[in-house]
Coordinates of C-alpha atoms and ligand atoms in Angstrom, one line a residue:
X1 CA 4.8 -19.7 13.1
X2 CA 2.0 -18.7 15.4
X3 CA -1.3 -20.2 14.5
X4 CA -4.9 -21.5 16.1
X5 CA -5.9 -25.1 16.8
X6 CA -9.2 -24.4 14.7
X7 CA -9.9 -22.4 11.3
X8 CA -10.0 -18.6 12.0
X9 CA -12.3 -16.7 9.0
X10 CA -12.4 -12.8 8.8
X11 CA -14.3 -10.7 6.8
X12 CA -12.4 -7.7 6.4
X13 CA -13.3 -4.3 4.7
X14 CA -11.1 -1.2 3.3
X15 CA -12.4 1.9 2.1
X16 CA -9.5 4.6 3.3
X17 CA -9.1 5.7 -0.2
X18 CA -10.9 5.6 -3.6
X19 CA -11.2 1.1 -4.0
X20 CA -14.5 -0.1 -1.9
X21 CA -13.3 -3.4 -0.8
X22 CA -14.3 -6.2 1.1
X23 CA -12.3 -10.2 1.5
X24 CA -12.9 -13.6 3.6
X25 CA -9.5 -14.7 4.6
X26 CA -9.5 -18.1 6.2
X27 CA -6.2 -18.4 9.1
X28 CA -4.8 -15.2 7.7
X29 CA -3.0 -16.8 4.3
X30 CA -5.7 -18.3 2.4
X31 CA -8.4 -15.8 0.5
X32 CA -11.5 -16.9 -0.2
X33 CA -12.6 -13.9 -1.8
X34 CA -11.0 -10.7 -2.8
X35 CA -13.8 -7.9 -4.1
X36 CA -12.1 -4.6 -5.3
X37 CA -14.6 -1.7 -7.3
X38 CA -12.9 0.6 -7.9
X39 CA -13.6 4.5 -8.3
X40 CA -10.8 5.7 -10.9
X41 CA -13.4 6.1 -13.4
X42 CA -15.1 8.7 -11.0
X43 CA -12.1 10.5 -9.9
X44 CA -10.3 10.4 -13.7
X45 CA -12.9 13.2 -14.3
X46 CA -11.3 14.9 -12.1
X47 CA -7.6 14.6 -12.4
X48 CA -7.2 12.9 -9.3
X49 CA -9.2 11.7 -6.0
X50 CA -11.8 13.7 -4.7
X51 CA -12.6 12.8 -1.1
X52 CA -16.3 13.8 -1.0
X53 CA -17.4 11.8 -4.0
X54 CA -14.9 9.2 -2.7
X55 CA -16.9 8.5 0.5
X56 CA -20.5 8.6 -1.3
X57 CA -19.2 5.7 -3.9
X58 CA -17.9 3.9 -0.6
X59 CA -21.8 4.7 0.7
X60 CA -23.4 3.5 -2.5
X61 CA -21.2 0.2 -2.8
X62 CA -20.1 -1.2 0.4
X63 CA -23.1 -3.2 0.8
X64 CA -22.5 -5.0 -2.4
X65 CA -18.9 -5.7 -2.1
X66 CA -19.5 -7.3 1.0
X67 CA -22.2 -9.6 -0.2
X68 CA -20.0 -10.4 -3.1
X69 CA -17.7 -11.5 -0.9
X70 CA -19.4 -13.4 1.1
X71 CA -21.0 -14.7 -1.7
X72 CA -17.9 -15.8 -3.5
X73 CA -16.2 -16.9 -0.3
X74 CA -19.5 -19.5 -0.6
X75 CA -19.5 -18.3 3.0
X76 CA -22.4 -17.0 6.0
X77 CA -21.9 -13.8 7.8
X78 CA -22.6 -16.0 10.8
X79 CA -19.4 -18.3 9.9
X80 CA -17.0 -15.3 10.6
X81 CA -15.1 -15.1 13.8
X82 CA -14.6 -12.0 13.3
X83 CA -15.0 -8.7 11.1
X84 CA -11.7 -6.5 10.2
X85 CA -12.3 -3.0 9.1
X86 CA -9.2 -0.2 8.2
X87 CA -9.7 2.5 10.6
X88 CA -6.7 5.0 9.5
X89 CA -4.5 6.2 8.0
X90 CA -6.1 7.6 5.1
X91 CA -9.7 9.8 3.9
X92 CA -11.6 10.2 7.4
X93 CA -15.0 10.7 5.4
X94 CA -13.7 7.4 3.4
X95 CA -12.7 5.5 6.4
X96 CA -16.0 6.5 8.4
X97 CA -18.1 4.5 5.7
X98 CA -15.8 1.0 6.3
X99 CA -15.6 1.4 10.1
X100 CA -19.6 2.4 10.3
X101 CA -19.9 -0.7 7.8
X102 CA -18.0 -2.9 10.1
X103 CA -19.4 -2.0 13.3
X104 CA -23.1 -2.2 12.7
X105 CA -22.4 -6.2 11.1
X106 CA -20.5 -7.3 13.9
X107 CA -22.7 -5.5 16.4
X108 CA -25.5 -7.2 14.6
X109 CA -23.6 -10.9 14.1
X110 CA -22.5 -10.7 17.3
X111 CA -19.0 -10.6 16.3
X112 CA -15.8 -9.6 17.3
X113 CA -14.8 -6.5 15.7
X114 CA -10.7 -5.6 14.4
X115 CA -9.3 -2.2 13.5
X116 CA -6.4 -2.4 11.2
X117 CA -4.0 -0.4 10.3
X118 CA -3.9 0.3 6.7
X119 CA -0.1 0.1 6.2
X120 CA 0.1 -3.0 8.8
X121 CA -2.5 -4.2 6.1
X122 CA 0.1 -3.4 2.7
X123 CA 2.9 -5.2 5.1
X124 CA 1.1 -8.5 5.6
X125 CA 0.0 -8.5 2.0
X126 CA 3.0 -10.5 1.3
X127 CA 2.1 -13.4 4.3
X128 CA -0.9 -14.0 1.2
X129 CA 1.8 -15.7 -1.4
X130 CA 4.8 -16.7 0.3
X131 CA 3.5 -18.6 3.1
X132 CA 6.6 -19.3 4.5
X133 CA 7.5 -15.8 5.6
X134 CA 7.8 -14.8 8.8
X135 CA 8.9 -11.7 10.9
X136 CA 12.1 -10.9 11.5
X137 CA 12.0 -9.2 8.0
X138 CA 12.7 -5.7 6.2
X139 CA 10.0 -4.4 4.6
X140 CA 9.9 -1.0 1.6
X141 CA 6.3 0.3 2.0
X142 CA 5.5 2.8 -0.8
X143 CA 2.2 3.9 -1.5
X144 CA 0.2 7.2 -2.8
X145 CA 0.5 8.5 1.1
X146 CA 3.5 6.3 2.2
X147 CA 7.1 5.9 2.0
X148 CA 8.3 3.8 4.8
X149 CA 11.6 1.3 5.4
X150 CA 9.9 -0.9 7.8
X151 CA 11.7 -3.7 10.3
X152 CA 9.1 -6.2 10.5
X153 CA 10.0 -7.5 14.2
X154 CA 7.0 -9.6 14.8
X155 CA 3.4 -9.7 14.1
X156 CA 2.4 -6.5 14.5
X157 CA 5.6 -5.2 15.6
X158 CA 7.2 -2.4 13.7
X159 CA 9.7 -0.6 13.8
X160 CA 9.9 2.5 11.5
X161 CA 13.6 2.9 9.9
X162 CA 13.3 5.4 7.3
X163 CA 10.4 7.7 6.3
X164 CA 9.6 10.2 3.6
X165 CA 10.1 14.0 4.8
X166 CA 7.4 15.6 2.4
X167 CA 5.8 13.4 -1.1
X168 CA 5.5 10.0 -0.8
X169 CA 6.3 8.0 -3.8
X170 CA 3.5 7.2 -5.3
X171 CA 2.4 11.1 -4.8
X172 CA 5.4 12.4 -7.1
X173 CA 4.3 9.6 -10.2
X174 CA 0.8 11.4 -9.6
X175 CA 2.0 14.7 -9.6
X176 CA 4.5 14.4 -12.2
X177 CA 2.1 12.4 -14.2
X178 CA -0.4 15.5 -14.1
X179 CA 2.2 17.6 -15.0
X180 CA 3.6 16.0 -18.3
X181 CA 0.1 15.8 -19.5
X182 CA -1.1 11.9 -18.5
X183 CA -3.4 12.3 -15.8
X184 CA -4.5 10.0 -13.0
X185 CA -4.1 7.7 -11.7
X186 CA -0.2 8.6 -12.4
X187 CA 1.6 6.2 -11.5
X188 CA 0.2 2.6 -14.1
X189 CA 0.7 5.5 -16.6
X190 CA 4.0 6.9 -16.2
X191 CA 5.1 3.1 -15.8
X192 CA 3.6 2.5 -19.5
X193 CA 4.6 5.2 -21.3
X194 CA 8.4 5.0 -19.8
X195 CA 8.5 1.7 -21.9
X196 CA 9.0 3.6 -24.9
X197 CA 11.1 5.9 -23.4
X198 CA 15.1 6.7 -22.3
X199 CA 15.5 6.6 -18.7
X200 CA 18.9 8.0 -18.9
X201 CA 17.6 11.3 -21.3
X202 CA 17.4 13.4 -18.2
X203 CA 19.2 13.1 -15.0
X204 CA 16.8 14.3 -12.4
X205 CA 18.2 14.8 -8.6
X206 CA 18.6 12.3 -5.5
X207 CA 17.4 13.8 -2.7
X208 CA 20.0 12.6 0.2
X209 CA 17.9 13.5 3.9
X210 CA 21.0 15.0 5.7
X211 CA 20.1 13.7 9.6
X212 CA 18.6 10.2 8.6
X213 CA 20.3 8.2 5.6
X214 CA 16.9 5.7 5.6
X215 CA 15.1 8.9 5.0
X216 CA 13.8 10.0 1.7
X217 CA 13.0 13.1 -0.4
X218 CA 10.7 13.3 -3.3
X219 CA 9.6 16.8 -3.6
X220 CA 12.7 17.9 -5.3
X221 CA 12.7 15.7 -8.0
X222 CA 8.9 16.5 -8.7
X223 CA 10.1 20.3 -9.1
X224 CA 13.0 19.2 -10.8
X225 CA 10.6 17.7 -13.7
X226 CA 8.5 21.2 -13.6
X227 CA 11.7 22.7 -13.9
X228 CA 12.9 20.8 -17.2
X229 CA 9.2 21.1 -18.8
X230 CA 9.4 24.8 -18.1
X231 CA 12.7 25.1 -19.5
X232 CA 11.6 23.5 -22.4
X233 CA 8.6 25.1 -22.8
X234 CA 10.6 28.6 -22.6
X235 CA 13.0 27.4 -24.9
X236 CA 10.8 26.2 -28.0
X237 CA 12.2 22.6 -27.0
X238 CA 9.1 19.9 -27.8
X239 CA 9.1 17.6 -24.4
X240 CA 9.4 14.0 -24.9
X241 CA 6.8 12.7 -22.4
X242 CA 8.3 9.4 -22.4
X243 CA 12.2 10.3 -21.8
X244 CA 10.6 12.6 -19.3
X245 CA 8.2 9.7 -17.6
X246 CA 11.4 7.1 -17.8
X247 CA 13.8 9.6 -16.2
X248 CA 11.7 10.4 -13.7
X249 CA 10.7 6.8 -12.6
X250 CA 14.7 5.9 -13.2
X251 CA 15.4 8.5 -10.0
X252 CA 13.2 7.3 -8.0
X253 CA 13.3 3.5 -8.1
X254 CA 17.1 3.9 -7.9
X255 CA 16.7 6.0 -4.4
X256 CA 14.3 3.3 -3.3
X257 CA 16.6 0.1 -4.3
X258 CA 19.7 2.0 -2.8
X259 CA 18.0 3.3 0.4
X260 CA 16.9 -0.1 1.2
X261 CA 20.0 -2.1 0.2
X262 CA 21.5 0.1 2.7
X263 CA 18.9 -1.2 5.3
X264 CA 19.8 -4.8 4.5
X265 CA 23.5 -4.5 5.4
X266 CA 22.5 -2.7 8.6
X267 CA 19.4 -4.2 9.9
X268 CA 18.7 -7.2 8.5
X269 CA 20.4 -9.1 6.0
X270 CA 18.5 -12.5 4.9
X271 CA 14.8 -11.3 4.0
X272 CA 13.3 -8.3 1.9
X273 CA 9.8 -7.1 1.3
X274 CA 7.6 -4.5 -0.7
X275 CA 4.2 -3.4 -0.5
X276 CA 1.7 -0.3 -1.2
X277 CA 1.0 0.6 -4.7
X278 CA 3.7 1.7 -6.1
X279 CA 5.4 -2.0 -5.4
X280 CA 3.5 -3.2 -8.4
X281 CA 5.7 -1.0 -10.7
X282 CA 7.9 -3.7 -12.8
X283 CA 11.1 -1.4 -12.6
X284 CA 11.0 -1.0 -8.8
X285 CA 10.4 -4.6 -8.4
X286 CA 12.9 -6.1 -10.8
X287 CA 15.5 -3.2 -9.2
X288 CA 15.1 -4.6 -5.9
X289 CA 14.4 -8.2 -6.9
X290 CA 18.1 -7.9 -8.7
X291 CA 19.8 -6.2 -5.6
X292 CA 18.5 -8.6 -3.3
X293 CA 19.8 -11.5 -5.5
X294 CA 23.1 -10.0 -5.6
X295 CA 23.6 -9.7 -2.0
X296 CA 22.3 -13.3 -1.7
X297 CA 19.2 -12.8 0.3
X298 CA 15.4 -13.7 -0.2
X299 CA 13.0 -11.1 -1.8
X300 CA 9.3 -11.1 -1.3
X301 CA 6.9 -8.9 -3.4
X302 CA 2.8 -9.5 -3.5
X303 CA 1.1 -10.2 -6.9
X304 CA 0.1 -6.1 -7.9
X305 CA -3.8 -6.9 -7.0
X306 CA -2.7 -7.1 -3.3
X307 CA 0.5 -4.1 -3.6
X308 CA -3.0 -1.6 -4.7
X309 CA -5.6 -1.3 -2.2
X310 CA -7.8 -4.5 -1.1
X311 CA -9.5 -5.8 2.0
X312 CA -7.2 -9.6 1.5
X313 CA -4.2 -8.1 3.0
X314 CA -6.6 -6.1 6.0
X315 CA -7.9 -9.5 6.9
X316 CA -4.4 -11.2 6.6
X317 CA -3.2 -8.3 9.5
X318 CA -6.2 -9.1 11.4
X319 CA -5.6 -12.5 11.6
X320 CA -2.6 -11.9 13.3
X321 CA -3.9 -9.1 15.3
X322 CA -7.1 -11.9 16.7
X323 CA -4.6 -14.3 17.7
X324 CA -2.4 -11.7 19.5
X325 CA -6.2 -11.1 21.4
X326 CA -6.8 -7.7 20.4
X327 CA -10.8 -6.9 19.8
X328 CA -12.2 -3.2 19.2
X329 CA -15.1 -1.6 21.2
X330 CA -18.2 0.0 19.6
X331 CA -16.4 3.0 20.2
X332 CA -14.1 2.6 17.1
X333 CA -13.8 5.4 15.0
X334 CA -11.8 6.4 12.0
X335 CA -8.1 7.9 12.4
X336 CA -6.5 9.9 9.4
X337 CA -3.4 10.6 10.6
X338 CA -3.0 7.0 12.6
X339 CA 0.5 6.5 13.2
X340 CA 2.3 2.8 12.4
X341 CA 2.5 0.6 15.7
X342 CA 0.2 2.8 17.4
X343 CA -3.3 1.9 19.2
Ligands
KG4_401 O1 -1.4 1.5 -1.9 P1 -2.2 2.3 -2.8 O2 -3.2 1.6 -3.7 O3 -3.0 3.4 -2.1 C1 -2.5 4.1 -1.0 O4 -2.5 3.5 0.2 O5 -2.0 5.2 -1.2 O6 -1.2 3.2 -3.7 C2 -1.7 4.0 -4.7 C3 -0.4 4.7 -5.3 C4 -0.8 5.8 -6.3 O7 0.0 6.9 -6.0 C5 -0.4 5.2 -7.6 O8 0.0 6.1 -8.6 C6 0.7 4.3 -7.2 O9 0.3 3.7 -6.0 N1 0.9 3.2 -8.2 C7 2.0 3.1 -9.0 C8 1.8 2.0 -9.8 N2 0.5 1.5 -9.6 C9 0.0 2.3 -8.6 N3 3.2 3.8 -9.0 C10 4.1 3.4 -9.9 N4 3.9 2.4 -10.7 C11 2.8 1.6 -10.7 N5 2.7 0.6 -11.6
ZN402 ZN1 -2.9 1.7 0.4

């Protein structure tokens, strides 16, 4: 495993979305700190994530979160060698506030300063519990703007196998969680309420993606649900939230096991991974953690605090990404639409 003769400790911030976060990793694996606050409270109000109020909560608490972190780390700002700060994908006005955060302390420490790639950062999240994991690995990445089947090559090498065409995953639990009445953030909820429910009361569609099997399709099972609460509605026929939420959570899991057992007997059959958000869903991970068992391999999945958004798993990818030599310029700026492997 690649490593460095002497302790290598990052302060790394995230604040592409609605959690304004900030971690001290020590040699990539270890966190000494782990600060989340998150804004659901704010954007519950509003049925879902509103980027302008997202970026002025970022604004209002980054300072904080950082000094928590430090503070709980039991660590100086000057004891960093370096500071890690997402710079894309995600909310550019959201992004601006980490990256602006990150370059004016390091520029001030004197310190080395790492962009990171906010799905690189999901990815590595797993290095954080299993420490013996190491590229070559396959890796399901589904968050509220992701759905990738990623081979892991090496640190920091990717290779992108399979990709969503339109809704990620986690999008189409927040959308069909709006529209069976549970509001945001969707996906925790539609997990919940599915307890109590039938997943095999509706059978909702499959999307298959014609040109690319590793592909996947969510936007026709979100219209699919519509379609049934519509029918209902038209009919006089009460709809059963929780058949409806179980169902729903059913077709997509199973896509997502299937999809990426498929991977496994093509690409790379002795290690599996999952990350983003929607990797802390129970069903998804006891789906895969059962398919993997079957076919005999090892499956790796992060605790859920580091499948959701935190700065940990962007100073566990920077880690990497200051051993491989890579540094940042003051020129760093936020990218929204930053593509996987790219710089
Ligand atoms: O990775 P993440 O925190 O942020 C992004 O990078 O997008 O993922 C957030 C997404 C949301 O769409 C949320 O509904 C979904 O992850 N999510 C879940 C669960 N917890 C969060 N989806 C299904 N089941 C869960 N338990
Ligand atoms: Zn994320």
């Amino acid at each position: 495993m690649v490593s460095s003769d002497k302790d290598v400790v990052i302060l790394a911030i995230e604040s592409s979305c609605d959690e304004t976060a900030a971690a001290v990793v020590r040699n990539g694996r270890e966190v000494l700190s782990n600060i989340i606050s998150s804004q659901i409270a704010l954007h519950t109000l509003y049925g879902g994530v509103v980027p302008e109020l997202a970026s002025r909560k970022h604004i209002e608490r980054i300072n904080q979160v950082m000094e928590e972190a430090l503070a709980e780390a039991d660590m100086t700002l000057n004891e960093m060698d370096a500071i890690a700060v997402t710079y894309g994908p995600g909310l550019v006005g959201a992004l601006l506030v980490g990256v602006a955060e990150a370059k004016a302390v390091a520029y001030a420490a004197k310190k080395p300063l790492i962009g990171v790639h906010h799905i690189e950062g999901h990815i590595c999240a797993n290095y954080i519990e299993n420490k013996e994991l190491s590229p070559p690995f396959l890796c399901l990445v589904v968050s509220g703007g992701h759905t990738h089947l990623v081979q892991v090559e090496d640190y920091g090498v990717y290779r992108i196998i399979g990709r969503t065409r339109d809704d990620a995953a986690g999008e189409a639990f927040d959308k069909v969680a709006r529209a069976i009445g549970l509001g945001y953030p969707g996906g925790p909820k539609i997990e919940k309420i599915s307890r109590e429910g039938n997943a095999d009361a509706i059978v909702f569609p499959k999307a298959k993606v014609a040109e690319n099997p590793y592909d996947f399709s969510f936007s026709g099972v979100k219209s699919a649900v519509l379609n049934y609460i519509n029918g209902c509605k038209m009919k006089n026929i009460p709809v059963i939230q929780a058949d409806v939420a179980a169902s729903f959570q059913k077709a997509v899991t199973d896509v997502l096991v299937e999809h990426a057992m498929m991977a496994v007997d093509e690409f790379q059959k002795d290690k599996f991974a999952i990350a983003g958000g929607v990797a802390s869903n129970s069903v998804l991970r006891a789906g895969i953690e059962r398919a993997c068992r079957q076919k005999g391999i090892a499956f790796y999945c992060p605790s859920p605090v580091f499948c959701t958004d935190n700065a940990a798993m962007i100073g566990t990818a920077a880690y990497y990404e200051y051993l491989a030599g890579r540094r940042d310029g003051w020129d760093l700026n936020a990218v929204p639409n930053l593509k996987l492997g790219e710089r």
